[in-house]
Tab-separated table of C-alpha atoms in Angstrom:
chain	number	residue	atom	x	y	z
A	1397	MET	CA	113.974	75.561	127.123
A	1398	GLN	CA	110.465	74.651	128.124
A	1399	PHE	CA	108.663	71.548	129.365
A	1400	ILE	CA	104.923	70.959	129.526
A	1401	VAL	CA	104.069	68.554	132.344
A	1402	LYS	CA	100.914	66.450	132.138
A	1403	PHE	CA	99.364	65.096	135.319
A	1404	PHE	CA	98.933	61.469	136.286
A	1405	PRO	CA	95.355	60.575	135.158
A	1406	GLU	CA	94.142	59.747	138.688
A	1407	ILE	CA	94.846	63.383	139.634
A	1408	THR	CA	92.589	64.675	136.863
A	1409	ILE	CA	89.544	62.718	138.078
A	1410	LYS	CA	89.702	64.100	141.615
A	1411	SER	CA	87.221	66.685	142.831
A	1412	LYS	CA	88.153	70.291	142.033
A	1413	PRO	CA	89.518	71.142	145.526
A	1414	VAL	CA	91.562	67.910	145.735
A	1415	ARG	CA	92.881	68.329	142.194
A	1416	LYS	CA	93.997	71.871	142.987
A	1417	GLN	CA	95.710	70.600	146.134
A	1418	PHE	CA	97.582	67.876	144.228
A	1419	VAL	CA	98.622	70.230	141.420
A	1420	LYS	CA	99.889	72.760	143.953
A	1421	ALA	CA	101.925	70.035	145.687
A	1422	LEU	CA	103.456	68.915	142.390
A	1423	ARG	CA	104.284	72.475	141.383
A	1424	ASN	CA	105.987	73.148	144.725
A	1425	ASN	CA	107.906	69.856	144.532
A	1426	LEU	CA	109.206	70.736	141.063
A	1427	ARG	CA	110.357	74.129	142.268
A	1428	ILE	CA	112.267	72.502	145.139
A	1429	LEU	CA	113.887	69.952	142.823
A	1430	LEU	CA	114.678	72.177	139.827
A	1431	ARG	CA	115.907	75.388	141.433
A	1432	PRO	CA	119.204	73.840	142.573
A	1433	LEU	CA	119.824	73.194	138.852
A	1434	ASP	CA	118.644	76.620	137.672
A	1435	PRO	CA	117.816	79.271	140.307
A	1436	GLU	CA	115.863	81.231	137.686
A	1437	VAL	CA	113.648	78.358	136.550
A	1438	ASP	CA	109.972	79.292	136.300
A	1439	VAL	CA	107.336	76.715	137.273
A	1440	GLN	CA	103.728	77.719	136.636
A	1441	SER	CA	100.564	75.645	136.848
A	1442	ASP	CA	97.094	75.838	135.392
A	1443	TRP	CA	94.139	73.470	135.253
A	1444	ASP	CA	95.546	70.822	132.896
A	1445	LYS	CA	99.327	71.215	132.949
A	1446	ILE	CA	102.432	72.630	134.593
A	1447	THR	CA	104.873	74.647	132.492
A	1448	VAL	CA	108.575	74.591	133.351
A	1449	SER	CA	110.613	77.320	131.659
A	1450	SER	CA	114.314	78.135	131.698
A	1451	GLN	CA	116.074	80.987	129.947
A	1452	THR	CA	119.080	78.836	129.126
A	1453	ASP	CA	119.436	76.310	126.315
A	1454	ASP	CA	122.374	74.467	127.871
A	1455	GLU	CA	122.108	70.819	126.802
A	1456	SER	CA	123.596	69.374	129.989
A	1457	LEU	CA	121.050	71.330	132.045
A	1458	ARG	CA	118.253	70.073	129.808
A	1459	LEU	CA	119.303	66.474	130.406
A	1460	GLN	CA	119.423	67.052	134.176
A	1461	MET	CA	115.931	68.530	134.122
A	1462	VAL	CA	114.649	65.602	132.058
A	1463	GLU	CA	116.068	63.225	134.682
A	1464	VAL	CA	114.363	65.093	137.530
A	1465	LEU	CA	111.011	65.244	135.749
A	1466	SER	CA	111.229	61.543	134.836
A	1467	CYS	CA	111.619	60.586	138.504
A	1468	THR	CA	109.123	62.940	140.146
A	1469	PRO	CA	105.887	61.267	141.352
A	1470	GLY	CA	102.664	62.741	139.977
A	1471	ILE	CA	103.713	63.135	136.330
A	1472	ALA	CA	102.131	61.009	133.570
A	1473	HIS	CA	104.381	62.372	130.854
A	1474	PHE	CA	106.065	65.606	129.900
A	1475	LEU	CA	106.871	67.313	126.643
A	1476	ASP	CA	110.174	68.917	125.725
A	1477	VAL	CA	108.835	71.942	123.889
A	1478	LYS	CA	110.258	74.645	121.633
A	1479	GLU	CA	108.297	77.904	121.734
A	1480	PHE	CA	108.144	80.348	118.807
A	1481	PRO	CA	105.983	83.344	117.870
A	1482	TYR	CA	103.420	82.309	115.263
A	1483	ILE	CA	103.802	84.277	112.031
A	1484	ASP	CA	102.152	82.211	109.303
A	1485	MET	CA	101.791	78.620	108.110
A	1486	HIS	CA	104.973	78.636	106.055
A	1487	ASP	CA	107.043	79.963	108.929
A	1488	ALA	CA	105.505	77.259	111.158
A	1489	PHE	CA	106.521	74.647	108.552
A	1490	GLU	CA	110.130	75.921	108.419
A	1491	LYS	CA	110.466	75.887	112.199
A	1492	THR	CA	109.012	72.370	112.378
A	1493	ALA	CA	111.312	71.195	109.608
A	1494	SER	CA	114.374	72.560	111.433
A	1495	LEU	CA	113.546	70.326	114.391
A	1496	TRP	CA	112.034	67.277	112.729
A	1497	GLY	CA	113.116	67.144	109.074
A	1498	ASP	CA	116.255	65.027	109.476
A	1499	ARG	CA	114.641	62.811	112.133
A	1500	LEU	CA	111.979	61.608	109.684
A	1501	ALA	CA	114.403	60.013	107.238
A	1502	GLY	CA	112.931	56.727	106.013
A	1503	GLN	CA	110.076	56.802	108.545
A	1504	SER	CA	106.360	57.192	108.030
A	1505	PHE	CA	104.868	60.091	109.957
A	1506	VAL	CA	101.819	62.161	110.729
A	1507	VAL	CA	101.443	65.734	112.000
A	1508	ARG	CA	98.964	66.384	114.824
A	1509	CYS	CA	98.111	69.891	115.935
A	1510	LYS	CA	96.113	71.218	118.881
A	1511	ARG	CA	94.845	74.768	118.270
A	1512	VAL	CA	93.490	77.264	120.809
A	1513	GLY	CA	92.332	80.779	119.898
A	1514	LYS	CA	90.903	82.541	116.844
A	1515	HIS	CA	92.566	81.789	113.505
A	1516	ASP	CA	91.336	81.859	109.901
A	1517	PHE	CA	92.217	78.197	109.382
A	1518	SER	CA	91.523	74.879	111.090
A	1519	SER	CA	93.887	72.541	112.914
A	1520	HIS	CA	93.499	70.060	110.055
A	1521	GLN	CA	94.576	72.647	107.472
A	1522	LEU	CA	97.724	73.456	109.472
A	1523	GLU	CA	98.499	69.742	109.783
A	1524	GLN	CA	98.126	69.276	106.015
A	1525	TYR	CA	100.360	72.224	105.150
A	1526	ILE	CA	103.201	71.264	107.488
A	1527	GLY	CA	102.903	67.530	106.758
A	1528	GLY	CA	102.883	68.083	103.040
A	1529	GLY	CA	105.938	70.315	103.265
A	1530	LEU	CA	107.868	67.811	105.352
A	1531	ASN	CA	107.016	64.996	102.935
A	1532	GLN	CA	107.940	67.074	99.891
A	1533	HIS	CA	111.255	68.529	101.099
A	1534	HIS	CA	112.650	65.651	103.195
A	1535	GLU	CA	113.363	61.973	102.501
A	1536	THR	CA	110.611	60.601	104.708
A	1537	GLY	CA	108.893	57.229	104.565
A	1538	GLY	CA	105.658	58.958	103.610
A	1539	VAL	CA	102.579	60.145	105.467
A	1540	ASP	CA	100.610	57.501	107.384
A	1541	LEU	CA	97.508	58.810	109.111
A	1542	HIS	CA	96.674	55.584	110.950
A	1543	ASN	CA	99.847	53.773	112.014
A	1544	PRO	CA	102.840	56.124	111.633
A	1545	ASP	CA	106.353	55.440	112.878
A	1546	VAL	CA	106.561	59.013	114.181
A	1547	THR	CA	103.980	61.557	115.307
A	1548	VAL	CA	105.004	65.215	115.026
A	1549	ARG	CA	102.987	67.197	117.580
A	1550	LEU	CA	102.307	70.923	117.613
A	1551	GLU	CA	100.248	73.279	119.730
A	1552	LEU	CA	99.128	76.680	118.521
A	1553	ARG	CA	97.883	78.913	121.337
A	1554	ASP	CA	96.760	82.288	119.996
A	1555	ASP	CA	99.987	83.819	118.608
A	1556	LYS	CA	102.405	81.264	120.064
A	1557	LEU	CA	103.570	78.097	118.352
A	1558	PHE	CA	104.781	75.175	120.450
A	1559	ILE	CA	106.617	72.352	118.687
A	1560	ILE	CA	106.980	69.162	120.695
A	1561	ASN	CA	110.634	68.206	120.416
A	1562	GLN	CA	110.334	64.998	122.455
A	1563	ARG	CA	107.849	63.200	124.681
A	1564	HIS	CA	109.100	61.600	127.905
A	1565	ASP	CA	107.266	59.170	130.162
A	1566	GLY	CA	106.783	60.181	133.772
A	1567	LEU	CA	106.727	58.107	136.923
A	1568	GLY	CA	102.963	58.274	137.515
A	1569	GLY	CA	101.580	58.195	141.033
A	1570	PHE	CA	100.709	61.168	143.220
A	1571	PRO	CA	102.882	64.155	144.175
A	1572	MET	CA	105.222	63.476	147.084
A	1573	GLY	CA	103.689	64.682	150.332
A	1574	SER	CA	100.133	64.836	148.994
A	1575	LEU	CA	99.197	61.718	150.998
A	1576	ASP	CA	99.909	60.624	154.575
A	1577	SER	CA	103.414	59.615	155.653
A	1578	VAL	CA	104.543	56.038	156.310
A	1579	VAL	CA	107.511	54.257	157.887
A	1580	SER	CA	109.102	51.612	155.668
A	1581	LEU	CA	110.939	48.725	157.314
A	1582	ILE	CA	113.917	48.491	154.991
A	1583	SER	CA	116.635	45.826	154.985
A	1584	GLY	CA	118.308	46.857	151.722
A	1585	GLY	CA	117.324	43.738	149.764
A	1586	PHE	CA	115.192	43.521	146.640
A	1587	ASP	CA	111.810	43.376	148.387
A	1588	SER	CA	112.100	46.207	150.883
A	1589	THR	CA	113.692	48.636	148.426
A	1590	VAL	CA	110.972	48.032	145.825
A	1591	SER	CA	108.138	48.311	148.354
A	1592	THR	CA	109.685	51.565	149.621
A	1593	TYR	CA	109.873	52.909	146.080
A	1594	LEU	CA	106.219	52.050	145.448
A	1595	THR	CA	104.998	54.032	148.463
A	1596	MET	CA	107.175	56.977	147.424
A	1597	LYS	CA	105.783	56.775	143.896
A	1598	ARG	CA	102.267	56.812	145.308
A	1599	GLY	CA	102.998	60.150	146.994
A	1600	MET	CA	103.616	59.074	150.590
A	1601	ARG	CA	106.479	60.677	152.488
A	1602	THR	CA	108.373	57.522	153.354
A	1603	HIS	CA	110.671	57.338	156.373
A	1604	PHE	CA	113.274	54.564	156.478
A	1605	CYS	CA	113.471	52.261	159.509
A	1606	PHE	CA	116.352	49.792	159.634
A	1607	PHE	CA	116.756	47.008	162.186
A	1608	ASN	CA	120.490	46.477	162.459
A	1609	LEU	CA	121.347	42.787	162.720
A	1610	GLY	CA	124.814	42.875	161.166
A	1611	GLY	CA	126.867	45.764	162.503
A	1612	ARG	CA	128.156	48.850	160.773
A	1613	ASP	CA	128.765	47.308	157.335
A	1614	HIS	CA	125.131	46.295	157.019
A	1615	GLU	CA	123.964	49.699	158.218
A	1616	ILE	CA	126.204	51.507	155.733
A	1617	GLY	CA	124.809	49.467	152.845
A	1618	VAL	CA	121.210	50.189	153.820
A	1619	LYS	CA	121.947	53.886	154.322
A	1620	GLU	CA	123.445	54.031	150.845
A	1621	VAL	CA	120.392	52.524	149.149
A	1622	ALA	CA	117.989	54.624	151.272
A	1623	LEU	CA	119.851	57.787	150.315
A	1624	TYR	CA	119.752	56.744	146.662
A	1625	LEU	CA	115.987	56.151	146.736
A	1626	TRP	CA	115.331	59.443	148.494
A	1627	MET	CA	117.546	61.524	146.213
A	1628	LYS	CA	116.111	59.980	143.047
A	1629	TYR	CA	112.406	59.755	143.877
A	1630	GLY	CA	111.603	61.688	147.038
A	1631	ALA	CA	114.040	64.557	147.573
A	1632	SER	CA	111.265	67.172	147.604
A	1633	SER	CA	110.314	66.041	151.136
A	1634	ARG	CA	112.636	65.611	154.093
A	1635	VAL	CA	112.328	62.280	155.902
A	1636	LYS	CA	114.132	60.386	158.641
A	1637	PHE	CA	116.433	57.367	158.619
A	1638	ILE	CA	116.049	55.408	161.840
A	1639	SER	CA	118.541	52.724	162.817
A	1640	VAL	CA	117.415	50.391	165.601
A	1641	PRO	CA	120.158	48.126	167.072
A	1642	PHE	CA	118.489	44.711	167.013
A	1643	GLU	CA	121.357	42.351	167.743
A	1644	GLY	CA	120.304	42.112	171.393
A	1645	VAL	CA	116.740	41.278	170.383
A	1646	VAL	CA	117.991	38.524	168.071
A	1647	SER	CA	120.232	37.164	170.800
A	1648	GLU	CA	117.317	37.055	173.248
A	1649	ILE	CA	115.179	35.166	170.705
A	1650	LEU	CA	117.915	32.676	169.889
A	1651	LYS	CA	118.554	31.912	173.544
A	1652	ASN	CA	114.991	31.607	174.796
A	1653	VAL	CA	112.502	30.954	171.986
A	1654	ASP	CA	111.640	27.581	170.463
A	1655	ASP	CA	113.461	27.079	167.158
A	1656	SER	CA	110.342	26.731	164.993
A	1657	GLN	CA	108.768	29.946	166.277
A	1658	MET	CA	111.784	32.260	166.018
A	1659	GLY	CA	111.086	33.779	162.590
A	1660	VAL	CA	107.522	34.771	163.402
A	1661	ILE	CA	108.486	36.215	166.763
A	1662	LEU	CA	111.337	38.237	165.238
A	1663	LYS	CA	108.879	39.786	162.755
A	1664	ARG	CA	106.482	40.555	165.610
A	1665	MET	CA	109.291	42.303	167.498
A	1666	MET	CA	110.067	44.346	164.408
A	1667	LEU	CA	106.431	45.404	164.069
A	1668	ARG	CA	106.315	46.373	167.735
A	1669	ALA	CA	109.463	48.444	167.358
A	1670	GLY	CA	108.313	49.917	164.040
A	1671	THR	CA	105.027	50.931	165.640
A	1672	GLN	CA	106.811	52.889	168.355
A	1673	VAL	CA	109.047	54.567	165.771
A	1674	ALA	CA	105.996	55.497	163.691
A	1675	GLU	CA	104.140	56.871	166.695
A	1676	LYS	CA	107.133	58.999	167.596
A	1677	LEU	CA	107.046	60.460	164.080
A	1678	SER	CA	103.212	60.845	164.141
A	1679	VAL	CA	102.908	58.330	161.304
A	1680	GLN	CA	99.894	56.030	160.955
A	1681	ALA	CA	101.176	53.097	158.866
A	1682	LEU	CA	104.129	50.754	158.406
A	1683	VAL	CA	105.381	49.347	155.089
A	1684	THR	CA	107.041	45.967	154.578
A	1685	GLY	CA	108.328	44.087	151.531
A	1686	GLU	CA	106.566	40.820	152.302
A	1687	ALA	CA	104.929	38.727	149.565
A	1688	VAL	CA	102.634	35.790	150.224
A	1689	ALA	CA	104.499	32.485	150.631
A	1690	GLN	CA	107.886	33.823	149.544
A	1691	VAL	CA	109.418	32.517	152.777
A	1692	SER	CA	108.060	30.504	155.686
A	1693	SER	CA	107.098	33.509	157.805
A	1694	GLN	CA	104.960	34.906	154.970
A	1695	THR	CA	102.120	32.391	154.844
A	1696	LEU	CA	98.722	33.990	155.408
A	1697	THR	CA	98.471	32.226	158.756
A	1698	ASN	CA	101.825	33.577	159.897
A	1699	LEU	CA	101.178	37.081	158.557
A	1700	THR	CA	97.930	37.169	160.534
A	1701	VAL	CA	99.765	36.218	163.716
A	1702	ILE	CA	102.562	38.710	162.968
A	1703	ASP	CA	100.091	41.546	162.383
A	1704	SER	CA	98.353	40.872	165.681
A	1705	ALA	CA	101.454	42.261	167.443
A	1706	THR	CA	100.366	45.793	166.521
A	1707	ASP	CA	97.192	47.795	166.024
A	1708	MET	CA	98.913	49.917	163.394
A	1709	LEU	CA	98.093	49.500	159.708
A	1710	VAL	CA	100.723	47.436	157.875
A	1711	LEU	CA	100.973	48.047	154.121
A	1712	ARG	CA	102.474	45.364	151.888
A	1713	PRO	CA	102.751	46.720	148.307
A	1714	LEU	CA	104.314	43.471	147.049
A	1715	ILE	CA	101.883	41.046	148.668
A	1716	ALA	CA	100.912	39.312	145.384
A	1717	SER	CA	104.133	39.930	143.432
A	1718	ASP	CA	106.411	37.296	141.939
A	1719	LYS	CA	110.113	37.492	142.804
A	1720	GLU	CA	111.010	37.942	139.131
A	1721	ASP	CA	108.708	40.970	138.934
A	1722	ILE	CA	110.269	42.455	142.059
A	1723	ILE	CA	113.777	42.051	140.649
A	1724	ARG	CA	112.647	43.562	137.343
A	1725	ILE	CA	111.329	46.655	139.103
A	1726	SER	CA	114.520	46.947	141.142
A	1727	ARG	CA	116.447	46.924	137.878
A	1728	GLN	CA	114.243	49.663	136.457
A	1729	ILE	CA	114.571	51.938	139.477
A	1730	GLY	CA	118.307	51.393	139.925
A	1731	THR	CA	118.401	49.407	143.172
A	1732	GLU	CA	119.268	45.988	141.724
A	1733	GLU	CA	123.022	46.375	142.211
A	1734	PHE	CA	122.549	47.609	145.763
A	1735	ALA	CA	120.276	44.686	146.617
A	1736	ALA	CA	122.453	42.071	144.906
A	1737	ALA	CA	125.490	43.233	146.884
A	1738	MET	CA	123.611	43.514	150.180
A	1739	PRO	CA	124.423	40.675	152.586
A	1740	GLU	CA	121.349	38.507	153.131
A	1741	TYR	CA	121.699	38.721	156.865
A	1742	CYS	CA	119.051	36.600	158.512
A	1743	GLY	CA	118.711	37.226	162.224
A	1744	VAL	CA	117.419	33.790	163.049
A	1745	ILE	CA	117.785	30.493	161.204
A	1746	SER	CA	115.199	27.881	162.119
A	1747	VAL	CA	115.718	24.257	161.232
A	1748	LYS	CA	111.980	23.662	160.768
A	1749	PRO	CA	110.238	27.050	160.833
A	1750	THR	CA	106.509	26.969	161.377
A	1751	THR	CA	104.225	27.904	158.513
A	1752	ARG	CA	101.097	27.793	160.697
A	1753	ALA	CA	101.883	29.763	163.817
A	1754	LYS	CA	99.328	29.417	166.619
A	1755	PRO	CA	98.584	32.488	168.752
A	1756	LEU	CA	98.712	30.537	172.029
A	1757	LYS	CA	102.069	28.988	171.146
A	1758	ILE	CA	103.486	32.379	170.159
A	1759	GLU	CA	102.172	33.919	173.367
A	1760	HIS	CA	103.831	31.148	175.370
A	1761	GLU	CA	107.185	31.598	173.620
A	1762	GLU	CA	107.087	35.380	173.949
A	1763	GLY	CA	106.560	34.880	177.662
A	1764	LYS	CA	110.198	33.741	177.768
A	1765	PHE	CA	111.378	36.945	176.076
A	1766	ASP	CA	112.771	39.789	178.181
A	1767	PHE	CA	110.983	42.808	176.703
A	1768	SER	CA	113.400	45.186	178.406
A	1769	VAL	CA	115.829	44.169	175.617
A	1770	LEU	CA	113.391	45.526	173.029
A	1771	ASP	CA	112.906	48.681	175.096
A	1772	LYS	CA	116.683	49.162	175.220
A	1773	ALA	CA	116.948	48.783	171.441
A	1774	LEU	CA	114.331	51.496	170.945
A	1775	GLU	CA	116.024	53.699	173.522
A	1776	ASP	CA	119.295	53.388	171.580
A	1777	ALA	CA	117.706	53.960	168.163
A	1778	ALA	CA	119.354	56.700	166.101
A	1779	TYR	CA	117.184	59.195	164.187
A	1780	ILE	CA	118.847	61.197	161.430
A	1781	ASN	CA	117.557	63.384	158.609
A	1782	ILE	CA	118.051	61.432	155.397
A	1783	ASP	CA	119.921	64.281	153.698
A	1784	ALA	CA	122.483	64.281	156.527
A	1785	ILE	CA	123.576	60.754	155.544
A	1786	ALA	CA	125.433	62.232	152.589
A	1787	ASP	CA	127.727	63.999	155.049
A	1788	GLU	CA	128.602	60.806	156.913
A	1789	GLU	CA	131.665	58.694	156.271
A	1790	LEU	CA	129.998	55.835	154.407
A	1791	SER	CA	132.964	53.518	154.342
A	1792	VAL	CA	133.466	50.044	155.692
A	1793	GLN	CA	136.403	48.711	157.626
A	1794	ASP	CA	138.745	46.597	155.531
A	1795	VAL	CA	139.220	43.119	156.936
A	1796	GLU	CA	141.820	40.643	155.741
A	1797	VAL	CA	140.309	37.433	154.351
A	1798	LEU	CA	142.434	34.291	154.472
A	1799	ASN	CA	141.773	30.935	152.805
A	1800	VAL	CA	144.174	29.052	155.065
A	1801	PRO	CA	144.640	29.298	158.843
A	1802	ILE	CA	147.632	31.189	160.188
A	1803	GLN	CA	150.180	29.761	162.610
A	1804	ASP	CA	149.019	30.032	166.234
A	1805	GLY	CA	145.782	31.629	165.044
A	1806	VAL	CA	142.426	30.765	166.587
A	1807	ILE	CA	139.396	30.135	164.396
A	1808	ILE	CA	136.102	31.288	165.897
A	1809	ASP	CA	133.068	29.539	164.464
A	1810	VAL	CA	130.364	32.234	164.684
A	1811	ARG	CA	127.525	30.139	163.247
A	1812	HIS	CA	124.356	29.369	165.105
A	1813	PRO	CA	124.787	26.177	167.184
A	1814	SER	CA	122.234	24.308	165.054
A	1815	GLU	CA	124.238	25.093	161.906
A	1816	GLU	CA	127.492	24.128	163.574
A	1817	GLU	CA	126.032	20.800	164.727
A	1818	ARG	CA	124.807	19.917	161.249
A	1819	LYS	CA	128.149	20.677	159.629
A	1820	PRO	CA	130.992	20.820	162.181
A	1821	LEU	CA	134.178	22.626	161.191
A	1822	LYS	CA	137.107	20.177	161.438
A	1823	ILE	CA	140.693	21.301	160.810
A	1824	SER	CA	143.706	19.423	162.112
A	1825	ASN	CA	146.134	21.141	164.471
A	1826	VAL	CA	144.104	24.328	164.683
A	1827	ASP	CA	142.428	25.780	167.763
A	1828	ILE	CA	138.708	26.181	166.995
A	1829	GLN	CA	136.361	27.974	169.373
A	1830	LYS	CA	132.603	28.104	169.049
A	1831	ILE	CA	131.139	31.532	169.810
A	1832	PRO	CA	127.746	32.204	168.162
A	1833	PHE	CA	127.551	35.576	166.410
A	1834	TYR	CA	124.966	36.877	168.883
A	1835	ASP	CA	127.457	36.396	171.765
A	1836	LEU	CA	130.580	37.399	169.882
A	1837	HIS	CA	130.820	41.074	170.776
A	1838	THR	CA	130.345	40.558	174.507
A	1839	ARG	CA	132.699	37.573	174.740
A	1840	PHE	CA	135.407	38.846	172.405
A	1841	ALA	CA	136.655	41.337	174.989
A	1842	GLU	CA	137.406	38.400	177.310
A	1843	LEU	CA	139.704	36.641	174.805
A	1844	ASP	CA	143.502	36.668	174.857
A	1845	LYS	CA	144.482	39.889	173.074
A	1846	SER	CA	147.903	38.525	172.138
A	1847	LYS	CA	146.397	36.003	169.703
A	1848	SER	CA	144.958	36.452	166.209
A	1849	TYR	CA	141.378	35.379	165.590
A	1850	LEU	CA	139.819	34.270	162.308
A	1851	LEU	CA	136.028	34.403	162.164
A	1852	TYR	CA	134.298	31.664	160.200
A	1853	CYS	CA	130.791	31.009	158.836
A	1854	ASP	CA	129.510	28.996	155.886
A	1855	LYS	CA	129.124	31.814	153.350
A	1856	GLY	CA	131.658	34.256	154.724
A	1857	VAL	CA	129.053	37.008	155.009
A	1858	MET	CA	128.293	36.981	158.719
A	1859	SER	CA	131.946	36.505	159.618
A	1860	LYS	CA	133.034	39.495	157.535
A	1861	LEU	CA	130.302	41.724	158.924
A	1862	HIS	CA	131.228	40.961	162.506
A	1863	ALA	CA	134.963	41.106	161.875
A	1864	SER	CA	134.556	44.558	160.344
A	1865	HIS	CA	132.490	45.639	163.320
A	1866	LEU	CA	135.194	44.463	165.731
A	1867	VAL	CA	137.913	46.236	163.751
A	1868	GLU	CA	135.853	49.414	163.935
A	1869	GLN	CA	135.774	49.005	167.711
A	1870	GLY	CA	139.573	49.012	167.788
A	1871	TYR	CA	140.470	45.324	167.661
A	1872	THR	CA	143.386	44.774	165.293
A	1873	ASN	CA	143.744	41.023	165.817
A	1874	VAL	CA	140.679	40.010	163.774
A	1875	LYS	CA	140.596	38.430	160.317
A	1876	VAL	CA	138.168	36.275	158.319
A	1877	TYR	CA	138.698	32.598	157.492
A	1878	ARG	CA	137.121	31.762	154.121
A	1879	PRO	CA	138.405	28.356	152.876
C-alpha cells in the first residue's frame, strides 16, 4: 500500500530552509507514529510531498495508517494510492476500471491525470481514453467535465502509474515539535481540552498542567483526557503531565479573600503556578481555554488584571469562540464525552463576583494570602511523562450513594458556608454537621471513627469526589447522601 501526503499550505509558502525544516519534522513524526504499526514502513520526502509505503496490503493495517495520517498535524490531505508499472493506455484503463468501475454506478464523473516525464501523448489524451472506456463499459451517470459527482485521479510519472484510490482530509497545522513548546492549563472540560488540541494542531509540543481541586477522581479524569489527546494528536513528541495540588490554595482564598474577588485571585494564583512550571520545563508560554465574557472572570478588565500576575505570554486560542463552536470541535476531536462526564469542580463560588477587578483592590486582598501555601503546592507538584500515565491504575474508588439517611449516621454538609446559608439542609432527627469541603480532609481525622458519615452537597459532585478521596485514604465509614 502507498500513501502520498500533501503538506499544509502554510508550510509550502515558507522560505526554502524553513520549509525543509518543517518537512523533515513531519517525515520524522510519521516514522515515529507508523513504525509501531509496520516496522518495515518506508517514509520518504521530497519537495512537494511525503510518500509512505508498506509492503503489506492488509486492510486492517491500512485503516490504522489512515487513522494516524488523519490525526497528524502538518498534513493538508493524503492520497491512498495504488502503484502499477505503466504499459500502455489500455492497460492503464483496465487497472483504473478494476478500482473505480463499480464505484461509478449511477454517478457522473471526470478523469483527471497529472503526467510527468516524456510520453508520446498528452495528459488530456490519457484522460479521454480512460474516461471513455469507463463510460462505455460501466453503468455510470455519464461524463461531466464541470460539476462531476466523482473525480477519478491518476498520476503518471515516467513509467509508473499511480491511481488515487481515495482522498482523505488531514488535520492541517504544522508538524508537532516544529514550533516552541507550551504548557496548557487543563481542567478536563470542553474549553481547556479544545484549546489544548488547537495548540497541538498548530505544531506546539503541549505539556499538560492540572490544578487539582477535587482529589483523585478529578485527577484521574483529567489524566484520561490528556492521555487521549496526546495519543491521538501528539504522540510523536514526549511531553509532561504536571499535577499541582491546589486544595490548600483554594482553602486559603476562601478563608481570607473577599468573596467578590476570589475568582480573579484564584486565576492569578494559577498563572503564577503555571509560570513556575513552565520555567522549570524551559517553556515560554502558557495556554488557557478562556473566552471573552463566558464567565465573570473572563471580562477584558478581569483578564487584564489576571495577566498582570505573570510576565509570561498567555495564549488563549478560544478567546473569541462561542460555546457552541467549542462543543462542536470537542465532538469532532473526540473529547466531548470526556468533558461532559467531567465534574465541573469550581474552586471558589462567589455570590457576586466582580466583573471589573481593580488592581489596588486585588493587591489588597492578596496581601491577606499566605504565599507559602502556593509555594508548598508547587513543591508537592508531580511531574510525569505523559506516556507513563497509561501504566497507572486509572480507576476511581467506589463510594456508596444513598438517597435516605441511615440510622445513627451523620450527614456532613460540605458546601461553602455562603451556599449553606442560602439553602440550609434541614432533616428531622438526623445529626447534621457543617464542614466546608476545603476543611474536610484535615478535620475528618478528628471525627468519631465508630460512626458512619454521609457527605452532602447540592449536585452530589463535590461530595462524591471528596468521599472517594477519603475512601482512598483508608476511611471505610464514608458514603454520599444524594436525596
